[in-house]
Short mmCIF file of C-alpha atoms in Angstrom, two decimals:
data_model
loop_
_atom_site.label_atom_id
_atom_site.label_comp_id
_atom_site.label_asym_id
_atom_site.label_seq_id
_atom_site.Cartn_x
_atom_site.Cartn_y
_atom_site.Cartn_z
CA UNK A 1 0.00 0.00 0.00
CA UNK A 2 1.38 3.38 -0.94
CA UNK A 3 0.12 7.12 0.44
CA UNK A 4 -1.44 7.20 -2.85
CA UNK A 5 -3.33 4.08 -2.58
CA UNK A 6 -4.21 4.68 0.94
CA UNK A 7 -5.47 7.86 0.00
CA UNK A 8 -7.82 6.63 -2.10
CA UNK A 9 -9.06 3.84 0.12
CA UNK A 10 -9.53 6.22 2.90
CA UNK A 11 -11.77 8.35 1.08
CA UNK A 12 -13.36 6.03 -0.70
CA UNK A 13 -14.51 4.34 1.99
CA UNK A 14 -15.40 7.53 4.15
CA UNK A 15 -17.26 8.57 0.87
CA UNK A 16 -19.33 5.38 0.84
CA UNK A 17 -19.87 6.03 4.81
CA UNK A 18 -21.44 9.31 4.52
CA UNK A 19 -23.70 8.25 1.60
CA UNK A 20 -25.02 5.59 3.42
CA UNK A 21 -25.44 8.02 6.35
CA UNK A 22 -27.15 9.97 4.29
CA UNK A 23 -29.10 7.57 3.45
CA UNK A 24 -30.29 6.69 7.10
CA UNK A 25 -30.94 10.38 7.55
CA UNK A 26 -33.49 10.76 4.84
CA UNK A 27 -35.00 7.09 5.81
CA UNK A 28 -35.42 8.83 9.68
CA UNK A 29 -32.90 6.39 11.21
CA UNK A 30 -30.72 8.68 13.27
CA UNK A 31 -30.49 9.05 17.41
CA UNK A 32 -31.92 12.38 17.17
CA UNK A 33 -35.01 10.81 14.93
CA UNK A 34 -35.33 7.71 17.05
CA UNK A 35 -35.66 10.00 20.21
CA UNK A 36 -37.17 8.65 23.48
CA UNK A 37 -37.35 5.37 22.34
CA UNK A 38 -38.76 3.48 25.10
CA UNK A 39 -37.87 0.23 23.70
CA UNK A 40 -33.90 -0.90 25.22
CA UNK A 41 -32.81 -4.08 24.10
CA UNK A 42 -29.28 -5.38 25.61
CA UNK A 43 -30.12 -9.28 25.11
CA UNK A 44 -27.45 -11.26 26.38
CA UNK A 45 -25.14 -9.02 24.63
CA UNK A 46 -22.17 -8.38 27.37
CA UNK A 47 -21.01 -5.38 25.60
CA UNK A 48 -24.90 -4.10 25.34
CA UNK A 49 -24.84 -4.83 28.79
CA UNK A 50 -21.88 -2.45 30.06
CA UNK A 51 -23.65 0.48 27.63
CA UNK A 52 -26.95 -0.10 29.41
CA UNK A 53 -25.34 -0.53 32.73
CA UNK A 54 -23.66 2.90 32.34
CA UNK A 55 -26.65 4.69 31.17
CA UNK A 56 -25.62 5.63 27.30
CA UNK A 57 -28.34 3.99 25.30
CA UNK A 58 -31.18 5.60 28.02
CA UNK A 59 -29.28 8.90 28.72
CA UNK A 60 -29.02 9.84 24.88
CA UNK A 61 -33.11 8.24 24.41
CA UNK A 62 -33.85 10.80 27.03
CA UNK A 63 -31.96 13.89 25.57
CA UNK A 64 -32.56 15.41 22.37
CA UNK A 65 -28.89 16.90 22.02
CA UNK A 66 -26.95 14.66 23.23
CA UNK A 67 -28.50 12.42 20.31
CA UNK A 68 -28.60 15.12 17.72
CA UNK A 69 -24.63 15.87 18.56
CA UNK A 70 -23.62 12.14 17.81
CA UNK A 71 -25.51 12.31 14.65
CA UNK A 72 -23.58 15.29 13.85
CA UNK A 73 -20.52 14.04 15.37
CA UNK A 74 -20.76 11.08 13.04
CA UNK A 75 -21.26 13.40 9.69
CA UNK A 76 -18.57 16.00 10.50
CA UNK A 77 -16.02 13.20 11.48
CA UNK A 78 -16.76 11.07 8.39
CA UNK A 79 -16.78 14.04 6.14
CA UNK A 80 -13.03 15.12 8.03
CA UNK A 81 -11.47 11.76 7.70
CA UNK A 82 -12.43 12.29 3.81
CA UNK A 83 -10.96 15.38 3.83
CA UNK A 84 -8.14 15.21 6.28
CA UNK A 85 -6.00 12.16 4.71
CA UNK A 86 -3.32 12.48 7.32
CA UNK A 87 -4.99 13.01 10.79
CA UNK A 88 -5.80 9.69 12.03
CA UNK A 89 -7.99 11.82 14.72
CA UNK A 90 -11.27 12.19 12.58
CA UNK A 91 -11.00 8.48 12.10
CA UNK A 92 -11.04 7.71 15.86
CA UNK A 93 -13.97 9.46 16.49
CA UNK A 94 -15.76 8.13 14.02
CA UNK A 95 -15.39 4.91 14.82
CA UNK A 96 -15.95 5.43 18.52
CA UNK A 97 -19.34 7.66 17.69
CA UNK A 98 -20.71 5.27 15.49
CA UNK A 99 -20.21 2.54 17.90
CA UNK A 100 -22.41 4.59 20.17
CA UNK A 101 -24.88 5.02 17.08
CA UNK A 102 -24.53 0.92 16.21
CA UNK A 103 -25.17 0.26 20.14
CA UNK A 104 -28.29 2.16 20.40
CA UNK A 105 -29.68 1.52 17.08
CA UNK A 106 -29.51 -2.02 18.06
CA UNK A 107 -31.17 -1.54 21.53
CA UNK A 108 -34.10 0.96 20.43
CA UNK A 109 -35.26 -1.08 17.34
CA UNK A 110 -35.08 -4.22 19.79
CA UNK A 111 -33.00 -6.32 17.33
CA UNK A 112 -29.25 -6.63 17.21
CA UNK A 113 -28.84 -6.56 13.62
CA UNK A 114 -25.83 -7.11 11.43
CA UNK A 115 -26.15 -4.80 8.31
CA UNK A 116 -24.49 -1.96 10.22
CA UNK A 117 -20.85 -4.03 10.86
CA UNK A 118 -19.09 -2.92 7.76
CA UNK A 119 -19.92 0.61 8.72
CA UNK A 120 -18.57 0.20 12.24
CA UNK A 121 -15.13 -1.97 10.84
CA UNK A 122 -14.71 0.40 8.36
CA UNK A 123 -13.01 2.95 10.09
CA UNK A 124 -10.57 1.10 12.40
CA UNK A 125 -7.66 0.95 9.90
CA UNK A 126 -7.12 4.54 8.96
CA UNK A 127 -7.29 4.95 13.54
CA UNK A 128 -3.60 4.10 12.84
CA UNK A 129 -1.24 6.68 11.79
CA UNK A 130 1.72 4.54 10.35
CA UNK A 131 1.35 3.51 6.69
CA UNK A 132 2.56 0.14 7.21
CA UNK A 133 0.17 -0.50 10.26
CA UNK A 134 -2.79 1.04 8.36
CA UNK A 135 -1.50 -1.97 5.26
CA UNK A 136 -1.62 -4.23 7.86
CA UNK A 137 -5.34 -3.34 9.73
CA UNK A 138 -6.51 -3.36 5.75
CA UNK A 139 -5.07 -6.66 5.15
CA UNK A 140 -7.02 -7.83 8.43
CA UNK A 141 -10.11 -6.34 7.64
CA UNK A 142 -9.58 -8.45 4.43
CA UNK A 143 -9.72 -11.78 6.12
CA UNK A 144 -12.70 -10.22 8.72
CA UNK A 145 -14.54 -9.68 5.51
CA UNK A 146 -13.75 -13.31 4.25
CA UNK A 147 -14.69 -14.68 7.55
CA UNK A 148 -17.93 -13.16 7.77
CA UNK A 149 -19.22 -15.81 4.59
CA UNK A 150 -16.79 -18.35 5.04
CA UNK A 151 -18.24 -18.48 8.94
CA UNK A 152 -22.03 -17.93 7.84
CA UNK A 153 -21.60 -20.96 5.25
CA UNK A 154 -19.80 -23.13 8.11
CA UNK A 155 -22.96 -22.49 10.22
CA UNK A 156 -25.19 -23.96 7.59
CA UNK A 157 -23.16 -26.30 7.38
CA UNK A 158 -22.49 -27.97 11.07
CA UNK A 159 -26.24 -27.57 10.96
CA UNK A 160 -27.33 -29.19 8.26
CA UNK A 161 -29.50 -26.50 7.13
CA UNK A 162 -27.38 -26.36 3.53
CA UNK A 163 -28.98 -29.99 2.96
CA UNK A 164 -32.54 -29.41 3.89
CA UNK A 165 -34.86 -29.18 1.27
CA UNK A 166 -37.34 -27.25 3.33
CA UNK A 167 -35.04 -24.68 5.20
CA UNK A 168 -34.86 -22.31 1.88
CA UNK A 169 -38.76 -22.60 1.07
CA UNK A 170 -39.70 -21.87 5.16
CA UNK A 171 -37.25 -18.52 4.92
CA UNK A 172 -38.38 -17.18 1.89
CA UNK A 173 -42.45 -17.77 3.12
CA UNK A 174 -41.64 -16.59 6.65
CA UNK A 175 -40.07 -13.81 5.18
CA UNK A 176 -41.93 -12.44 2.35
CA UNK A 177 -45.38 -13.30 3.78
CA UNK A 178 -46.17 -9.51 4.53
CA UNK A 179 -45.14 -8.37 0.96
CA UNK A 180 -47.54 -11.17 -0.62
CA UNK A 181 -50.40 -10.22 1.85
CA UNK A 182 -50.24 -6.36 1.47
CA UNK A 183 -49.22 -6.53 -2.07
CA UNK A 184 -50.23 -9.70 -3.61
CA UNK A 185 -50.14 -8.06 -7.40
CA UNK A 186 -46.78 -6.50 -6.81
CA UNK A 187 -43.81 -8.35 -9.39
CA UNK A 188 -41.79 -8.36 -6.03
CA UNK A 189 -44.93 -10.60 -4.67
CA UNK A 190 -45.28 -12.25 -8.04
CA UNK A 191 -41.73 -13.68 -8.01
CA UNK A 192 -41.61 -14.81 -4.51
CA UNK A 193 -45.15 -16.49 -5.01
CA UNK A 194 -43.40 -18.38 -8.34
CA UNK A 195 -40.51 -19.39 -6.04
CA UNK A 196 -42.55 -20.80 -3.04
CA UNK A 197 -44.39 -22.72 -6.04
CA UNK A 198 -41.22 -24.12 -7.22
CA UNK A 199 -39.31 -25.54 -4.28
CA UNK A 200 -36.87 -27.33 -5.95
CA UNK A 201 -36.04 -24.07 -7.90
CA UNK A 202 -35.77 -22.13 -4.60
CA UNK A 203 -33.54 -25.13 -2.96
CA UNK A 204 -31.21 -25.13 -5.95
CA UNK A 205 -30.89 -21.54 -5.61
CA UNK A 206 -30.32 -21.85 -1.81
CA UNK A 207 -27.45 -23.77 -2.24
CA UNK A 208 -25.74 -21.94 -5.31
CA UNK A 209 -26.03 -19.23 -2.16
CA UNK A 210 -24.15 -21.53 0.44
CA UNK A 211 -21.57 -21.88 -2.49
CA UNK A 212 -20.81 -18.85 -2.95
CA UNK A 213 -20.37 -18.24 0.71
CA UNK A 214 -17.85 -20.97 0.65
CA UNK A 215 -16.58 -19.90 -2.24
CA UNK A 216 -15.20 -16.91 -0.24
CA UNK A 217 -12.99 -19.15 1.58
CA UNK A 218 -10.67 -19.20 -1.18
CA UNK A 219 -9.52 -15.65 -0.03
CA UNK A 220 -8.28 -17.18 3.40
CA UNK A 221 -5.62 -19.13 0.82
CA UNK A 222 -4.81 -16.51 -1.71
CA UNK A 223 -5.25 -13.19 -2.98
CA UNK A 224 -5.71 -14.08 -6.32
CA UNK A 225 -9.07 -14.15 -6.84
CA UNK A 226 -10.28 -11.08 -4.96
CA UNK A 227 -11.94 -9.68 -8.67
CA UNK A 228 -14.37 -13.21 -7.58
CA UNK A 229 -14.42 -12.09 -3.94
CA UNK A 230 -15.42 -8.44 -4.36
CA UNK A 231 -18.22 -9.37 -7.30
CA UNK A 232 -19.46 -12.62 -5.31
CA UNK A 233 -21.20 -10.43 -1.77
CA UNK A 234 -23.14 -8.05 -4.16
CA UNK A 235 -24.40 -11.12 -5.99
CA UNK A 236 -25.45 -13.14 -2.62
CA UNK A 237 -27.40 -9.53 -0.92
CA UNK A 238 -28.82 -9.09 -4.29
CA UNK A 239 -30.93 -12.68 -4.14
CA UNK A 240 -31.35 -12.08 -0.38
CA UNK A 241 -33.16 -8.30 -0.94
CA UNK A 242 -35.46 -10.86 -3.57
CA UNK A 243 -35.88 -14.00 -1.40
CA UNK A 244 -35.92 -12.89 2.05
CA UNK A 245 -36.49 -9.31 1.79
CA UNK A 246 -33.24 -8.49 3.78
CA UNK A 247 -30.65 -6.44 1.98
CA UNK A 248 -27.41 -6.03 3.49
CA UNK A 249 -26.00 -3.55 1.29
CA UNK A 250 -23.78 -1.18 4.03
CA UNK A 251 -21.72 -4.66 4.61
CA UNK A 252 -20.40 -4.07 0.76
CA UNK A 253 -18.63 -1.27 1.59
CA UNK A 254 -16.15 -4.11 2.92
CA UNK A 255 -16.12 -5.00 -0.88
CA UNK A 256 -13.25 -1.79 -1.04
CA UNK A 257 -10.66 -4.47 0.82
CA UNK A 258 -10.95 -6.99 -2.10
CA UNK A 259 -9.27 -4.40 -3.85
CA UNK A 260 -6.08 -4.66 -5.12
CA UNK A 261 -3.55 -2.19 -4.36
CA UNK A 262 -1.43 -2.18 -6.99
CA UNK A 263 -4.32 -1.42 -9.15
CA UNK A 264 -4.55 2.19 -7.48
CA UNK B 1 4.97 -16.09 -2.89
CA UNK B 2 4.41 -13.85 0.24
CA UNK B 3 4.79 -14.60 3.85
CA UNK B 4 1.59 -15.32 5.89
CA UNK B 5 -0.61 -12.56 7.20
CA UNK B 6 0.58 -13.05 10.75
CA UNK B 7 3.91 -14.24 10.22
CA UNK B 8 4.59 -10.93 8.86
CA UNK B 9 2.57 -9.22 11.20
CA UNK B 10 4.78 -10.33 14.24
CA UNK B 11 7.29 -9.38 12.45
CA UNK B 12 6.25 -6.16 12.07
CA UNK B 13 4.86 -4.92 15.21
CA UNK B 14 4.38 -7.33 18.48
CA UNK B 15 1.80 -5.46 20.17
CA UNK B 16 -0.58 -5.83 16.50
CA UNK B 17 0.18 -8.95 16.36
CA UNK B 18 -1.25 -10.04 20.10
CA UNK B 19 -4.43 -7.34 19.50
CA UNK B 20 -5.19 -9.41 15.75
CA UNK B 21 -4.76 -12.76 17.25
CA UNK B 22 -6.54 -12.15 20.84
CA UNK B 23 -9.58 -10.80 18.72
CA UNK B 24 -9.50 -13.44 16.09
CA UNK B 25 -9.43 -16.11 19.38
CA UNK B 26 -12.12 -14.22 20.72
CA UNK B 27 -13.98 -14.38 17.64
CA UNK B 28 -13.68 -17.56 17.43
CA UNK B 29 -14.19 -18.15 20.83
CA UNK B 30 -17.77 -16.83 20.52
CA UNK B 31 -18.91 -18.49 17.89
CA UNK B 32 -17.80 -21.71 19.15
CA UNK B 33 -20.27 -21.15 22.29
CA UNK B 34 -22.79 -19.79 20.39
CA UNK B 35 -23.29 -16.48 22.16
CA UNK B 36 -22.00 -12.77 20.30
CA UNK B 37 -20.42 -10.24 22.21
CA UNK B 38 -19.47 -7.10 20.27
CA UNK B 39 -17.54 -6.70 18.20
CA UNK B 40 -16.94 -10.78 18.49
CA UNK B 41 -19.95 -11.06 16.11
CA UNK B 42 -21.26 -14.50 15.50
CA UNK B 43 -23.02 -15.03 11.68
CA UNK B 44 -25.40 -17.77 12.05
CA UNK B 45 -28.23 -16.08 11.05
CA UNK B 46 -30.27 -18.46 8.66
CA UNK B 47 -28.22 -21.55 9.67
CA UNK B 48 -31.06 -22.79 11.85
CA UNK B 49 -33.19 -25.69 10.38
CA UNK B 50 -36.58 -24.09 9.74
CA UNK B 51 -39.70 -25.85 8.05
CA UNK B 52 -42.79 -24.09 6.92
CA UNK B 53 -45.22 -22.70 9.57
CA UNK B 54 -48.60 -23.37 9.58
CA UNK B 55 -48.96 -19.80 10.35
CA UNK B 56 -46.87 -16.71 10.00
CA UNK B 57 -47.59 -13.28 11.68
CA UNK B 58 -47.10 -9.61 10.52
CA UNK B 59 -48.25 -6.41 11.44
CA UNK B 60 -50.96 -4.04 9.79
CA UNK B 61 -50.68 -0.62 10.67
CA UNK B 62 -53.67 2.05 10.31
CA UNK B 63 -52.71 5.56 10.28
CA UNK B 64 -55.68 8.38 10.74
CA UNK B 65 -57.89 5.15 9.86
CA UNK B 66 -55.96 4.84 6.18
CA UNK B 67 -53.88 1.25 6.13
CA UNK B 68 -50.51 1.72 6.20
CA UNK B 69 -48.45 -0.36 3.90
CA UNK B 70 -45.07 -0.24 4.95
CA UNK B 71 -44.15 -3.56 3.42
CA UNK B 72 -43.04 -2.15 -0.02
CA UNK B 73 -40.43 0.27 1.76
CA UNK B 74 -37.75 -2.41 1.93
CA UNK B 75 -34.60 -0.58 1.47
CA UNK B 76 -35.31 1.87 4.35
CA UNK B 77 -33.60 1.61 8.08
CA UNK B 78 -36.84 3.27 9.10
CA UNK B 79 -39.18 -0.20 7.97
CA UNK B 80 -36.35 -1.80 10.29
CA UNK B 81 -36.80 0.13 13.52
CA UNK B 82 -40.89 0.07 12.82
CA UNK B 83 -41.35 -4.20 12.06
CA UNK B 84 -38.90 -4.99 14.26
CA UNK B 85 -39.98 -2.45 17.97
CA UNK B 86 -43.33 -4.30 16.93
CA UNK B 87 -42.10 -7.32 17.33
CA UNK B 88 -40.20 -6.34 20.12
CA UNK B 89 -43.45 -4.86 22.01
CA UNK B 90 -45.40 -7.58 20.82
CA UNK B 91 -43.31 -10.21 22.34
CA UNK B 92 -43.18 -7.91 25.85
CA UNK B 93 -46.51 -7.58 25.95
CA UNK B 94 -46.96 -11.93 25.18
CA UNK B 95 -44.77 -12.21 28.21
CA UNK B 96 -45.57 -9.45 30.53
CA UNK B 97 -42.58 -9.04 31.06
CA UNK B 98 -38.61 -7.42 29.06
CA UNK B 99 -37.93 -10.06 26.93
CA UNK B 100 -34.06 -10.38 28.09
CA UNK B 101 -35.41 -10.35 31.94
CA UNK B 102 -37.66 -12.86 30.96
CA UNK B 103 -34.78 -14.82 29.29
CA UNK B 104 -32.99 -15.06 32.84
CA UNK B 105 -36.05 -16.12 34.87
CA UNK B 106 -36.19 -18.78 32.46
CA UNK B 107 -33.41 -20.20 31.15
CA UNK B 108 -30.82 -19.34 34.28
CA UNK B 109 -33.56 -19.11 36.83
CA UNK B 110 -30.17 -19.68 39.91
CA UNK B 111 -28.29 -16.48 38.60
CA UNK B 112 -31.94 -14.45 38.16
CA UNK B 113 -31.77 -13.27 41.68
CA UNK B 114 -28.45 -12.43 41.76
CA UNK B 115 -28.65 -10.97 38.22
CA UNK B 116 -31.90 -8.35 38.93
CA UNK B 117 -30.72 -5.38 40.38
CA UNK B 118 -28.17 -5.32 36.78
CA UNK B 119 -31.28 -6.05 34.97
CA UNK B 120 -33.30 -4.01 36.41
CA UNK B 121 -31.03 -1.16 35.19
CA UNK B 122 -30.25 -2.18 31.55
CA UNK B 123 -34.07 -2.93 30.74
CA UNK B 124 -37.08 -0.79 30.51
CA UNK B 125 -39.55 -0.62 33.21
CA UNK B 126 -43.17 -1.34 32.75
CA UNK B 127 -43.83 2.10 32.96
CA UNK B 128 -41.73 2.75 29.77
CA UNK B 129 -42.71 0.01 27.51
CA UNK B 130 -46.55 1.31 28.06
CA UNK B 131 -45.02 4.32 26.44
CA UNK B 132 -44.13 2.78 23.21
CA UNK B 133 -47.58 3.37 21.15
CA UNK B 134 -47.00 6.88 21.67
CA UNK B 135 -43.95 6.96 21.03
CA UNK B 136 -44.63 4.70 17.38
CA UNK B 137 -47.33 7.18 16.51
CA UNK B 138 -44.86 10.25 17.07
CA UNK B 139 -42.19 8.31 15.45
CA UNK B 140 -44.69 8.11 12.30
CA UNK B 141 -45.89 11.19 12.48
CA UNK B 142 -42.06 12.42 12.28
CA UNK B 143 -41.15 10.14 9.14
CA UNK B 144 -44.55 10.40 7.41
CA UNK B 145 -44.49 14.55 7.96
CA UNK B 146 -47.96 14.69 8.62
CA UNK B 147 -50.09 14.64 11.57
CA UNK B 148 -51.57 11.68 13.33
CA UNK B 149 -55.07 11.43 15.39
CA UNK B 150 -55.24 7.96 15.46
CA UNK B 151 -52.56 5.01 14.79
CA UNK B 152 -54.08 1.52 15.39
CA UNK B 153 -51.75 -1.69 15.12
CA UNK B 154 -52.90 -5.58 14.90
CA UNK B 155 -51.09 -8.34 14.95
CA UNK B 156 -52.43 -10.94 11.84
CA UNK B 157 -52.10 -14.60 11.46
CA UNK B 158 -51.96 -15.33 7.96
CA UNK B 159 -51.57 -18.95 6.08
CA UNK B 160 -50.20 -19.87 2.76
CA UNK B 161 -53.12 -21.49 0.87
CA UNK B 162 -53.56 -22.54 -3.15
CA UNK B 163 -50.62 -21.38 -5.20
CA UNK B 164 -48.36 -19.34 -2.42
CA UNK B 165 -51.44 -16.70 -1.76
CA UNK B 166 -51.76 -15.32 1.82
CA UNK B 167 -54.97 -15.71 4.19
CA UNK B 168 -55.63 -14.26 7.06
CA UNK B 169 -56.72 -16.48 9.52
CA UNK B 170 -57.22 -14.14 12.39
CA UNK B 171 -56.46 -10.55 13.71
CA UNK B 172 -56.13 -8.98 16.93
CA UNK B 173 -55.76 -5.53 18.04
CA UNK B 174 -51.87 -4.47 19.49
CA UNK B 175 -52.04 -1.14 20.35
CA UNK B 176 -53.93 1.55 19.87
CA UNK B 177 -53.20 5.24 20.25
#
């Protein structure tokens, strides 16, 4: 990795943040939006737990500034690291505001959901203000990225789920029953209804998806397929936003580390 | 052919090296037991062995007594926070009780007493969670930029029938506000 290239990672991927921030602004998904949500949802989360112990998640439900200056805290930071290449400061406090943000999101909606990781990982290489370290955090966030498919397609696998004819037909009607109901005519109704009629169709499908989960495993051995790796996510959330209605598209921004840097 | 990632990662810097590796172990660590603690997240999701239901349930929202469809809004965080605090209430309220205090009672009923007073803090009161259909309908009001008199939630239990159509079976009032 070279300034240059690092350069253009950094504010590629601070680019990418702040659209997708955006994004959650105009869809009313910020603190500030959420306020005085009276749902708090630690689970059995230890982490949630030492947030909720301390008061964060309830003390920024309860006040409409503290909330509003994290969700400003996150724009201005992600909009600096853009800007300032070399001060690994704005970096820092991204990543530790949007953990807040990730935290509380979490607990208000009452679901610990997994879209937001890429967000949250995104940051932690450019906290580092040697070149070589930030090559080396990049390089890690690399294999994270791998090991996010390569350790969703070993769950399936240990159990048994991959081989289960029924498993991919009982997700897709669990899922897209509300779409069919309130929209029965829509062609996003229409095409899950023709799936759920064709199991064997659906299963086939289901596993080309396990494949290609396990096909990300090949970047644990080499590098030489990361053109594969990068293409092979957008393909899997693609069919997921069709057969289960869940689109995980702010986890592709960890796409940018199947990059190679050569090629900058 | 290059050196592996933390071969030359010792190399490079010690203290890296022990961070990487103690959060890989933990990683793994967690997803061994089953359990994630962030940022050790665990990606099972999907992985568990499901057959169909004989029922499914969903919510149908009406908003100044006009249904709400928010089912077609799929790309929004806002659908996100609305299906799943639903759920979320909707489980409380099929309890009686905070779903992760209930969790204790149950599962690791010897730790609950020693466990309240924590959980106690971290989870909402009774007092709050009766809170939440006002707080929906100003949440709605907020994202929908318009007023609302009246916001009235049930839950439905719908069944596939002939050729993957959806029939409701039954409906029952969650909250009204």
């Amino acid at each position: 990795m070279t300034e240059r290239s690092k350069e253009w990672l950094q504010r590629w991927a601070f680019f990418l943040v702040l659209i997708a921030f955006l994004h959650r602004y105009f869809s009313c998904a910020l603190l500030h939006q959420i306020q005085s949500s009276p749902i708090l949802f630690p689970y059995v989360d230890l982490t949630y737990w030492l947030a909720h112990y301390l008061q964060i998640p309830q003390l920024i439900a309860r006040c409409f500034w503290l909330a509003s200056s994290i969700d400003i805290g996150i724009f201005i930071s992600a909009f600096l690291s853009l800007i300032f290449i070399n001060k690994n400061i704005f970096p820092i406090l991204y990543t530790l505001l949007f953990s807040i943000y990730f935290i509380c999101f979490n607990s208000y909606t009452g679901h610990h959901t997994h879209f937001m990781i890429g967000l949250l990982m995104i940051g932690i290489p450019f906290c580092f203000y040697k070149l070589q370290s930030i090559r080396f955090m990049w390089e890690g966030l690399r294999y994270f990225t791998i090991w996010i498919y390569a350790s969703a397609f070993m769950w399936k696998i240990a159990r048994g789920a991959w081989l289960n004819f029924d498993h991919a037909n009982a997700v897709v009607q669990s899922n897209l029953v509300t779409s069919i109901y309130f929209q029965p005519e829509s062609w996003y109704a229409t095409l899950g209804r023709f799936f759920i009629n064709h199991p064997n169709l659906l299963f086939a499908l289901y596993v080309i998806a396990v494949g290609i989960e396990g096909l990300m495993i090949l970047g644990f051995f080499t590098k030489k397929y990361d053109k594969l790796l990068f293409i092979l996510p957008i393909l899997l959330h693609t069919g997921t936003l069709f057969f289960i209605d869940v689109f995980f598209y702010e986890l592709l921004i960890l796409n940018l580390t199947f990059i190679k840097m050569k090629s900058i | 052919m290059e050196k592996p990632y933390f071969y030359r990662l010792y190399q490079y810097n010690t203290k890296l090296f022990f961070i990487i590796v103690g959060f890989s172990g933990m990683t793994l660590f967690f997803n061994l037991t089953g359990d994630q603690v962030m940022p050790f997240f665990v990606w099972a999701m999907f992985s568990e062995i499901e057959s169909p239901k004989k029922n499914y349930k969903t919510y149908q929202l009406t908003i100044n007594r006009k249904p709400y469809d928010y089912s077609a809004r799929r790309l929004q965080p806002s659908i996100e926070i609305i299906r799943e605090s639903l759920q979320h209430y909707d489980i409380t309220t099929d309890l009686g009780e905070d779903p992760t205090r209930h969790f204790f009672q149950h599962k690791l009923p010897s730790y609950y007493d020693n466990l309240s007073p924590i959980l106690n803090r971290i989870t909402p009161s009774s007092e709050q969670i009766i809170t939440y259909p006002s707080w929906l309908k100003r949440y709605l009001s907020y994202k929908l930029q318009h007023p609302i008199n009246t916001l009235e939630v049930k839950t439905l239990e719908l069944k596939y029938v002939d050729k993957a159509r959806v029939k409701l079976i039954h409906s029952k009032p969650l909250l009204y506000d």
